Coordinates of C-alpha atoms in Angstrom, one line a residue:
Chain A
M230 CA -76.7 -73.7 -27.4
T231 CA -78.9 -75.0 -30.1
E232 CA -82.9 -73.9 -30.7
A233 CA -84.1 -76.3 -29.9
M234 CA -82.0 -76.2 -26.2
I235 CA -83.2 -72.9 -25.8
R236 CA -86.7 -74.0 -26.1
E237 CA -86.6 -76.7 -24.1
C238 CA -85.0 -74.6 -20.9
I239 CA -87.9 -72.0 -21.3
D240 CA -90.6 -74.9 -21.8
A241 CA -89.1 -76.7 -18.6
C242 CA -88.7 -73.1 -16.5
L243 CA -92.2 -72.8 -17.2
A244 CA -93.5 -75.7 -16.6
C245 CA -91.4 -76.1 -13.5
V246 CA -93.6 -72.4 -12.7
Q247 CA -96.5 -74.1 -12.9
S248 CA -96.0 -77.1 -10.8
C249 CA -94.9 -74.9 -7.7
E250 CA -97.3 -72.4 -8.2
T251 CA -99.8 -74.8 -8.3
C252 CA -98.0 -76.8 -5.1
A253 CA -97.5 -74.3 -3.1
T254 CA -101.7 -73.6 -3.4
A255 CA -102.4 -77.1 -3.2
C256 CA -99.5 -77.6 0.2
L257 CA -101.5 -74.4 1.5
A258 CA -104.8 -76.7 1.7
E259 CA -103.4 -80.3 3.1
P260 CA -104.4 -80.7 6.6
D261 CA -101.0 -82.0 7.6
I262 CA -99.6 -77.9 6.7
D263 CA -97.7 -78.5 9.5
M264 CA -95.7 -80.7 7.5
M265 CA -96.2 -78.9 4.1
R266 CA -93.5 -75.7 5.7
G267 CA -90.1 -76.7 3.6
C268 CA -92.4 -77.6 0.6
I269 CA -94.5 -74.1 0.7
R270 CA -91.3 -72.2 1.8
L271 CA -89.0 -73.4 -1.5
D272 CA -91.9 -74.2 -4.0
R273 CA -92.1 -69.6 -3.5
D274 CA -88.8 -69.0 -3.9
C275 CA -88.2 -71.9 -7.5
A276 CA -91.2 -70.2 -8.6
D277 CA -89.4 -67.1 -9.0
V278 CA -86.5 -67.6 -10.3
C279 CA -87.7 -70.3 -13.2
A280 CA -90.0 -67.2 -13.9
L281 CA -87.1 -65.1 -14.1
T282 CA -84.9 -67.4 -16.0
A283 CA -87.8 -68.3 -18.6
R284 CA -87.9 -64.5 -19.8
L285 CA -84.1 -63.7 -20.2
V286 CA -83.7 -67.0 -21.7
M287 CA -86.6 -66.0 -24.0
R288 CA -85.0 -62.4 -24.4
G289 CA -81.3 -63.6 -24.9
S290 CA -80.3 -61.9 -22.3
D291 CA -76.2 -62.1 -21.6
L292 CA -77.1 -62.9 -17.7
H293 CA -79.0 -66.6 -19.0
A294 CA -76.1 -69.5 -18.4
Q295 CA -76.1 -67.6 -14.6
A296 CA -78.9 -67.6 -14.1
C297 CA -79.8 -70.4 -14.9
A298 CA -76.9 -72.2 -12.8
L299 CA -79.3 -70.4 -10.0
C300 CA -82.6 -71.7 -11.8
A301 CA -81.0 -75.3 -11.7
E302 CA -80.0 -74.8 -7.4
A303 CA -83.6 -73.4 -7.0
C304 CA -85.0 -76.4 -8.0
E305 CA -82.6 -78.8 -6.9
A306 CA -83.5 -78.1 -4.0
C307 CA -87.4 -77.6 -4.5
A308 CA -86.5 -81.3 -5.5
A309 CA -85.2 -82.9 -2.7
E310 CA -87.7 -81.5 -0.4
C311 CA -90.5 -82.2 -2.7
G312 CA -89.8 -85.5 -4.1
Q313 CA -90.2 -86.5 0.5
H314 CA -93.8 -86.1 0.4
H315 CA -96.7 -88.5 -0.7
H316 CA -98.8 -85.8 -2.1
D317 CA -99.5 -85.8 -6.2
H318 CA -99.1 -82.8 -6.3
C319 CA -95.6 -82.7 -4.8
Q320 CA -94.3 -85.7 -6.6
R321 CA -95.3 -83.7 -10.2
C322 CA -93.9 -80.8 -8.4
A323 CA -90.3 -82.8 -7.7
E324 CA -90.7 -84.5 -11.4
A325 CA -90.8 -80.7 -12.9
C326 CA -88.6 -79.2 -10.9
R327 CA -85.7 -82.1 -11.8
R328 CA -86.0 -81.7 -15.1
C329 CA -85.5 -77.9 -15.2
A330 CA -82.5 -78.6 -13.6
E331 CA -81.5 -80.5 -15.9
T332 CA -81.9 -78.3 -18.8
C333 CA -80.8 -75.5 -16.6
R334 CA -78.1 -77.7 -16.7
Q335 CA -77.1 -78.4 -20.5
M336 CA -77.8 -74.6 -20.8
V337 CA -74.8 -73.8 -18.4
A338 CA -72.2 -76.5 -20.0
A339 CA -73.1 -75.8 -23.5
Chain B
M282 CA -100.7 -36.5 -10.6
T283 CA -97.3 -35.0 -8.5
E284 CA -94.0 -36.4 -8.5
A285 CA -94.9 -36.3 -4.2
M286 CA -97.5 -38.9 -5.1
I287 CA -96.3 -41.0 -7.3
R288 CA -93.2 -41.3 -5.0
E289 CA -95.3 -41.9 -2.0
C290 CA -97.3 -44.8 -3.5
I291 CA -93.9 -46.5 -4.9
D292 CA -92.8 -46.6 -1.8
A293 CA -96.0 -47.7 -0.4
C294 CA -95.5 -50.5 -3.1
L295 CA -92.1 -51.3 -2.5
A296 CA -93.1 -51.2 2.0
C297 CA -95.7 -53.2 1.3
V298 CA -94.0 -56.1 -1.0
Q299 CA -91.3 -56.2 2.2
S300 CA -94.6 -56.9 5.0
C301 CA -95.3 -59.0 2.9
E302 CA -93.3 -61.2 2.2
T303 CA -91.7 -61.3 6.1
C304 CA -95.7 -61.9 7.0
A305 CA -95.5 -65.5 4.8
T306 CA -91.8 -66.1 5.4
A307 CA -92.1 -65.5 9.5
C308 CA -96.3 -67.3 9.0
L309 CA -94.5 -70.2 7.7
A310 CA -92.7 -71.0 11.1
E311 CA -95.1 -69.8 13.8
P312 CA -96.5 -72.8 15.6
D313 CA -100.4 -71.7 15.0
I314 CA -99.3 -72.3 11.3
D315 CA -102.8 -73.6 10.6
M316 CA -104.9 -70.8 11.3
M317 CA -101.8 -69.1 9.1
R318 CA -103.0 -70.7 6.5
G319 CA -105.2 -67.3 4.0
C320 CA -102.2 -65.1 5.2
I321 CA -99.5 -66.6 3.7
R322 CA -101.7 -67.0 0.6
L323 CA -102.9 -64.1 0.3
D324 CA -98.9 -62.2 1.0
R325 CA -98.2 -64.3 -1.4
D326 CA -100.4 -61.7 -3.7
C327 CA -100.0 -58.5 -2.5
A328 CA -96.7 -59.0 -2.7
D329 CA -96.2 -59.7 -6.4
V330 CA -99.1 -57.2 -6.9
C331 CA -97.4 -54.2 -5.3
A332 CA -94.0 -55.5 -7.0
L333 CA -95.6 -55.4 -9.8
T334 CA -97.5 -51.9 -9.7
A335 CA -93.6 -49.9 -8.6
R336 CA -92.3 -50.9 -11.7
L337 CA -94.8 -50.1 -14.0
V338 CA -95.5 -46.0 -11.5
M339 CA -91.3 -46.2 -12.1
R340 CA -91.6 -46.8 -15.2
G341 CA -94.4 -43.5 -16.0
S342 CA -96.2 -46.8 -17.6
D343 CA -100.0 -45.8 -19.2
L344 CA -101.4 -49.0 -17.5
H345 CA -100.5 -47.1 -14.1
A346 CA -103.5 -46.7 -13.0
Q347 CA -105.1 -50.2 -13.7
A348 CA -102.2 -51.4 -11.8
C349 CA -102.8 -49.0 -9.0
A350 CA -106.6 -49.6 -8.8
L351 CA -105.9 -54.0 -8.5
C352 CA -102.9 -53.0 -6.1
A353 CA -105.5 -51.5 -4.1
E354 CA -108.0 -54.7 -3.6
A355 CA -105.2 -56.9 -3.5
C356 CA -103.8 -54.8 0.0
E357 CA -107.7 -54.6 0.9
A358 CA -107.6 -58.0 1.1
C359 CA -104.6 -59.1 2.5
A360 CA -104.7 -56.1 5.2
A361 CA -108.7 -57.6 5.6
E362 CA -107.0 -61.6 6.6
C363 CA -103.8 -59.9 8.8
G364 CA -104.8 -57.4 10.7
Q365 CA -107.5 -60.7 12.5
H366 CA -104.6 -62.1 13.3
H367 CA -102.7 -61.3 16.8
H368 CA -98.3 -61.4 15.5
D369 CA -95.8 -58.0 15.2
H370 CA -95.6 -59.2 11.4
C371 CA -99.0 -59.8 11.0
Q372 CA -99.9 -56.3 12.1
R373 CA -97.4 -54.5 10.3
C374 CA -98.2 -56.0 7.5
A375 CA -101.7 -55.5 7.8
E376 CA -100.5 -51.6 8.5
A377 CA -98.4 -51.5 5.2
C378 CA -101.3 -52.8 2.8
R379 CA -103.5 -50.3 4.3
R380 CA -101.1 -47.6 3.6
C381 CA -100.7 -48.8 -0.2
A382 CA -104.2 -49.7 -1.4
E383 CA -104.6 -45.2 0.0
T384 CA -101.7 -44.2 -2.2
C385 CA -102.8 -46.9 -4.4
R386 CA -106.6 -45.2 -4.3
Q387 CA -104.8 -42.2 -4.3
M388 CA -103.2 -42.7 -7.8
V389 CA -106.2 -43.9 -9.5
A390 CA -108.1 -40.7 -8.0
A391 CA -105.8 -38.6 -9.2
Chain C
M179 CA -74.1 -61.3 7.5
T180 CA -76.0 -58.1 9.7
E181 CA -79.6 -56.9 9.9
A182 CA -77.9 -53.8 8.8
M183 CA -76.1 -55.3 6.0
I184 CA -79.5 -57.7 5.0
R185 CA -80.9 -53.1 4.9
E186 CA -78.5 -52.1 2.9
C187 CA -78.7 -54.4 -0.1
I188 CA -82.4 -54.2 0.0
D189 CA -82.4 -51.1 -0.3
A190 CA -79.7 -50.4 -3.3
C191 CA -81.5 -53.4 -5.0
L192 CA -84.9 -51.5 -5.1
A193 CA -83.0 -48.2 -5.6
C194 CA -81.3 -49.9 -8.8
V195 CA -84.5 -51.9 -9.3
Q196 CA -86.3 -48.0 -9.9
S197 CA -83.1 -45.9 -11.3
C198 CA -83.4 -49.0 -14.1
E199 CA -86.6 -48.6 -14.8
T200 CA -85.4 -44.8 -15.0
C201 CA -83.1 -44.6 -17.2
A202 CA -84.8 -47.4 -19.3
T203 CA -88.4 -44.7 -19.8
A204 CA -85.5 -42.2 -20.7
C205 CA -83.9 -43.7 -22.8
L206 CA -86.5 -44.8 -24.4
A207 CA -87.4 -41.4 -25.2
E208 CA -83.8 -40.2 -26.1
P209 CA -83.1 -38.0 -29.6
D210 CA -80.0 -40.6 -29.9
I211 CA -81.9 -43.9 -29.5
D212 CA -79.6 -45.7 -31.6
M213 CA -76.1 -45.2 -29.3
M214 CA -79.0 -46.3 -26.3
R215 CA -79.5 -50.0 -27.0
G216 CA -77.2 -51.5 -25.0
C217 CA -78.5 -49.2 -22.5
I218 CA -82.1 -50.8 -22.5
R219 CA -80.9 -53.8 -22.6
L220 CA -79.1 -54.0 -19.6
D221 CA -81.5 -51.6 -18.0
R222 CA -84.1 -54.2 -18.2
D223 CA -82.0 -57.0 -17.4
C224 CA -80.9 -55.6 -14.4
A225 CA -84.2 -53.9 -13.4
D226 CA -85.5 -57.2 -13.1
V227 CA -82.6 -59.9 -10.6
C228 CA -82.1 -56.9 -9.1
A229 CA -86.2 -56.9 -8.4
L230 CA -86.0 -60.7 -7.6
T231 CA -82.6 -60.3 -5.3
A232 CA -84.6 -57.8 -2.7
R233 CA -87.7 -60.4 -2.5
L234 CA -85.1 -63.5 -2.2
V235 CA -83.0 -61.4 0.7
M236 CA -86.3 -60.0 2.1
R237 CA -88.0 -63.3 2.7
G238 CA -84.5 -64.8 3.7
S239 CA -84.7 -67.4 1.1
D240 CA -81.6 -70.3 0.6
L241 CA -80.4 -68.4 -2.6
H242 CA -80.5 -65.3 -0.9
A243 CA -76.2 -65.4 -1.7
Q244 CA -76.1 -67.4 -5.0
A245 CA -78.6 -64.4 -6.5
C246 CA -76.3 -61.5 -5.0
A247 CA -73.9 -63.4 -7.0
L248 CA -76.0 -62.7 -10.2
C249 CA -77.6 -59.7 -9.2
A250 CA -74.0 -57.8 -8.9
E251 CA -73.1 -59.6 -12.6
A252 CA -76.4 -57.8 -14.0
C253 CA -75.5 -54.5 -11.4
E254 CA -71.4 -54.3 -13.0
A255 CA -72.5 -55.4 -16.9
C256 CA -75.2 -52.2 -16.6
A257 CA -72.4 -50.0 -14.5
A258 CA -70.4 -50.9 -17.3
E259 CA -72.8 -49.3 -20.0
C260 CA -73.9 -47.1 -18.5
G261 CA -71.4 -44.8 -17.1
Q262 CA -70.8 -44.3 -21.0
H263 CA -72.9 -42.5 -21.5
H264 CA -73.3 -38.4 -20.4
H265 CA -77.2 -38.4 -19.9
D266 CA -78.2 -37.5 -16.1
H267 CA -80.0 -40.5 -15.8
C268 CA -77.5 -42.9 -16.8
Q269 CA -74.7 -41.4 -14.9
R270 CA -77.7 -41.8 -11.7
C271 CA -78.5 -45.5 -12.9
A272 CA -74.7 -46.5 -13.4
E273 CA -74.1 -45.3 -9.4
A274 CA -77.0 -47.4 -8.2
C275 CA -75.9 -50.0 -9.7
R276 CA -72.1 -49.9 -8.4
R277 CA -73.5 -49.4 -5.3
C278 CA -76.0 -52.7 -5.4
A279 CA -73.0 -54.8 -6.7
E280 CA -71.3 -53.6 -3.9
T281 CA -74.1 -54.2 -1.4
C282 CA -74.7 -57.6 -3.3
R283 CA -70.0 -59.0 -2.7
Q284 CA -71.1 -57.1 0.3
M285 CA -73.4 -59.9 1.2
V286 CA -71.8 -63.5 -1.2
A287 CA -68.5 -63.0 0.8
A288 CA -70.7 -62.5 4.5
Chain D
M200 CA -114.9 -71.7 -15.5
T201 CA -113.7 -74.4 -17.2
E202 CA -110.5 -76.3 -16.9
A203 CA -109.5 -76.0 -20.2
M204 CA -110.2 -72.1 -19.7
I205 CA -107.0 -71.3 -17.2
R206 CA -105.7 -74.1 -18.8
E207 CA -106.0 -71.7 -22.4
C208 CA -105.6 -68.7 -20.5
I209 CA -102.7 -69.8 -18.4
D210 CA -100.5 -71.1 -21.7
A211 CA -102.0 -67.8 -23.9
C212 CA -100.1 -65.7 -21.3
L213 CA -97.3 -67.2 -21.4
A214 CA -96.7 -67.5 -25.2
C215 CA -97.4 -63.7 -24.8
V216 CA -94.2 -62.6 -22.0
Q217 CA -92.5 -64.8 -24.5
S218 CA -93.2 -63.3 -27.4
C219 CA -93.4 -59.3 -26.4
E220 CA -89.8 -60.5 -24.8
T221 CA -88.7 -61.5 -28.4
C222 CA -90.3 -58.4 -30.1
A223 CA -88.3 -56.4 -27.8
T224 CA -85.6 -57.5 -28.2
A225 CA -85.6 -57.4 -31.9
C226 CA -86.7 -54.4 -31.7
L227 CA -83.7 -52.9 -29.7
A228 CA -81.5 -54.9 -33.0
E229 CA -83.6 -52.8 -35.9
P230 CA -81.8 -50.2 -37.9
D231 CA -85.3 -48.2 -38.0
I232 CA -85.6 -48.6 -33.5
D233 CA -86.1 -44.3 -33.3
M234 CA -90.1 -46.1 -34.9
M235 CA -89.6 -49.5 -32.2
R236 CA -90.0 -47.4 -29.4
G237 CA -93.8 -47.4 -28.6
C238 CA -93.1 -51.1 -29.2
I239 CA -90.5 -51.3 -26.5
R240 CA -92.2 -49.0 -24.5
L241 CA -95.5 -51.6 -24.8
D242 CA -94.4 -55.0 -25.0
R243 CA -92.0 -54.6 -21.5
D244 CA -95.5 -53.8 -19.3
C245 CA -97.3 -56.0 -21.4
A246 CA -95.0 -59.3 -20.7
D247 CA -94.8 -58.0 -17.1
V248 CA -98.6 -57.9 -16.8
C249 CA -98.6 -61.8 -18.7
A250 CA -96.9 -63.1 -16.6
L251 CA -98.2 -61.8 -13.5
T252 CA -101.4 -62.7 -14.8
A253 CA -100.4 -66.4 -14.9
R254 CA -99.0 -67.3 -12.0
L255 CA -102.5 -65.5 -10.3
V256 CA -104.5 -67.6 -12.9
M257 CA -101.7 -70.7 -12.2
R258 CA -101.9 -70.2 -8.5
G259 CA -105.9 -69.8 -8.5
S260 CA -105.8 -65.9 -6.8
D261 CA -109.2 -64.6 -5.7
L262 CA -107.6 -61.8 -7.8
H263 CA -107.2 -63.5 -10.8
A264 CA -110.7 -61.7 -12.8
Q265 CA -109.2 -58.3 -12.0
A266 CA -105.6 -59.7 -13.1
C267 CA -106.8 -60.7 -16.0
A268 CA -109.2 -57.8 -16.7
L269 CA -105.6 -55.9 -16.8
C270 CA -104.2 -58.2 -18.7
A271 CA -106.5 -58.1 -21.0
E272 CA -105.8 -53.8 -21.3
A273 CA -101.8 -54.1 -21.6
C274 CA -102.7 -57.1 -24.6
E275 CA -104.7 -54.9 -26.4
A276 CA -101.9 -51.8 -26.6
C277 CA -99.4 -53.5 -27.2
A278 CA -101.4 -55.7 -29.8
A279 CA -102.7 -52.0 -31.7
E280 CA -98.7 -50.8 -31.0
C281 CA -97.3 -53.9 -32.9
G282 CA -99.7 -54.1 -35.7
Q283 CA -98.5 -51.4 -37.5
H284 CA -95.1 -52.5 -38.0
H285 CA -93.9 -54.6 -40.6
H286 CA -91.7 -56.6 -39.4
D287 CA -92.0 -60.5 -38.5
H288 CA -91.6 -60.3 -35.0
C289 CA -94.0 -57.6 -34.8
Q290 CA -96.7 -59.4 -36.5
R291 CA -96.7 -62.8 -34.0
C292 CA -96.1 -59.8 -30.9
A293 CA -99.7 -58.4 -32.6
E294 CA -101.0 -62.1 -32.9
A295 CA -100.1 -63.6 -29.7
C296 CA -101.2 -60.4 -27.7
R297 CA -104.8 -60.1 -29.3
R298 CA -105.3 -64.4 -28.6
C299 CA -104.4 -63.7 -24.6
A300 CA -106.7 -60.4 -24.2
E301 CA -109.3 -62.8 -25.6
T302 CA -108.6 -65.5 -23.1
C303 CA -108.5 -63.1 -20.6
R304 CA -112.1 -60.8 -21.6
Q305 CA -113.2 -64.8 -21.1
M306 CA -112.5 -64.9 -17.7
V307 CA -113.2 -61.6 -16.6
A308 CA -117.1 -62.5 -18.1
A309 CA -116.7 -66.0 -16.5

């Protein structure tokens, strides 16, 4: 596990927190909120899990790999849901989730 | 500030986190979700602020009074919104918020 | 997974957050702080993981089982370390960690 | 309050979370841990408050100004303590705290 991988993972987690918070807030203001229930629900989980994972990785916790595994699952679920919606905030969130899942999977494998 | 006040504040914060999480999840499943936007939004803030406040009070942080002041505001805003909805989860949440705001105000005054 | 199991898991997680916060603060004030490094480090991780787990379980997240698995690991590591120290706050923390690990393992198995 | 100010505040909060986590972990490994008690204690509070503040600002919460006010206080207390220690991680943390306090004060004033 290199310094660059750690840095990349932290950055991807924090970018994902931001995308999920932005997406959830925007979904709550969409006219078609009835369609966005799953998105809001998964954004909430994903933001919380990414935020914890970033902090465990930052501090060099013994649990960082297990947290990254959980984080990859949270991100993949959120990406699958957000990716189905045409809103820009959903598409951007799905992209951030996919990238975060990828860096987390690399941390688990390292 | 007595031990009993501290215990009461922590318990009220944690009960409020639970009520807000339960209310947000239930609001996301309501047929009239269009009416519940504000509720979900404020439940999210209130749960996060109560969770932080509980932990700062638990650890005897120097910032506990300032956190309690922020928490009282979060709870009052959430109570005002949730209190307007007839759903049981909203009414219970409003009640937990009011009680938490009250114990937090007592911590600030102590 | 019964309502009682869910309630028990949330309560055990929150009690563990409290024990870890109390233990970390007390360790930071111990004359033999040199011996308490591991305890403070693991209390910090365990409190953060238990706090997230409690909230995911409260909200009925799809990720609750994976979070409980991570939480059981965090609690077991913290219990193993705290259990080696004679301080009351360490012994109480180890006990809360063991109980939380047990309820989390039950959630994973359910 | 401009988009640039909001972005700057979020970035400063996240950089401060990172610096506090890094500093706390490094302090826990210092030979002179006896001198670092205050630093670890305040790093812990500051990281938690900055993390919450970043998220409330990200989501455009009504409470963002009050959270920024609390955050500025957390950062100033941490900067005052960390700034007294010669360790690189303490000096870098003090710098990140001062910058975060400054952007938070700007958000409060805006």
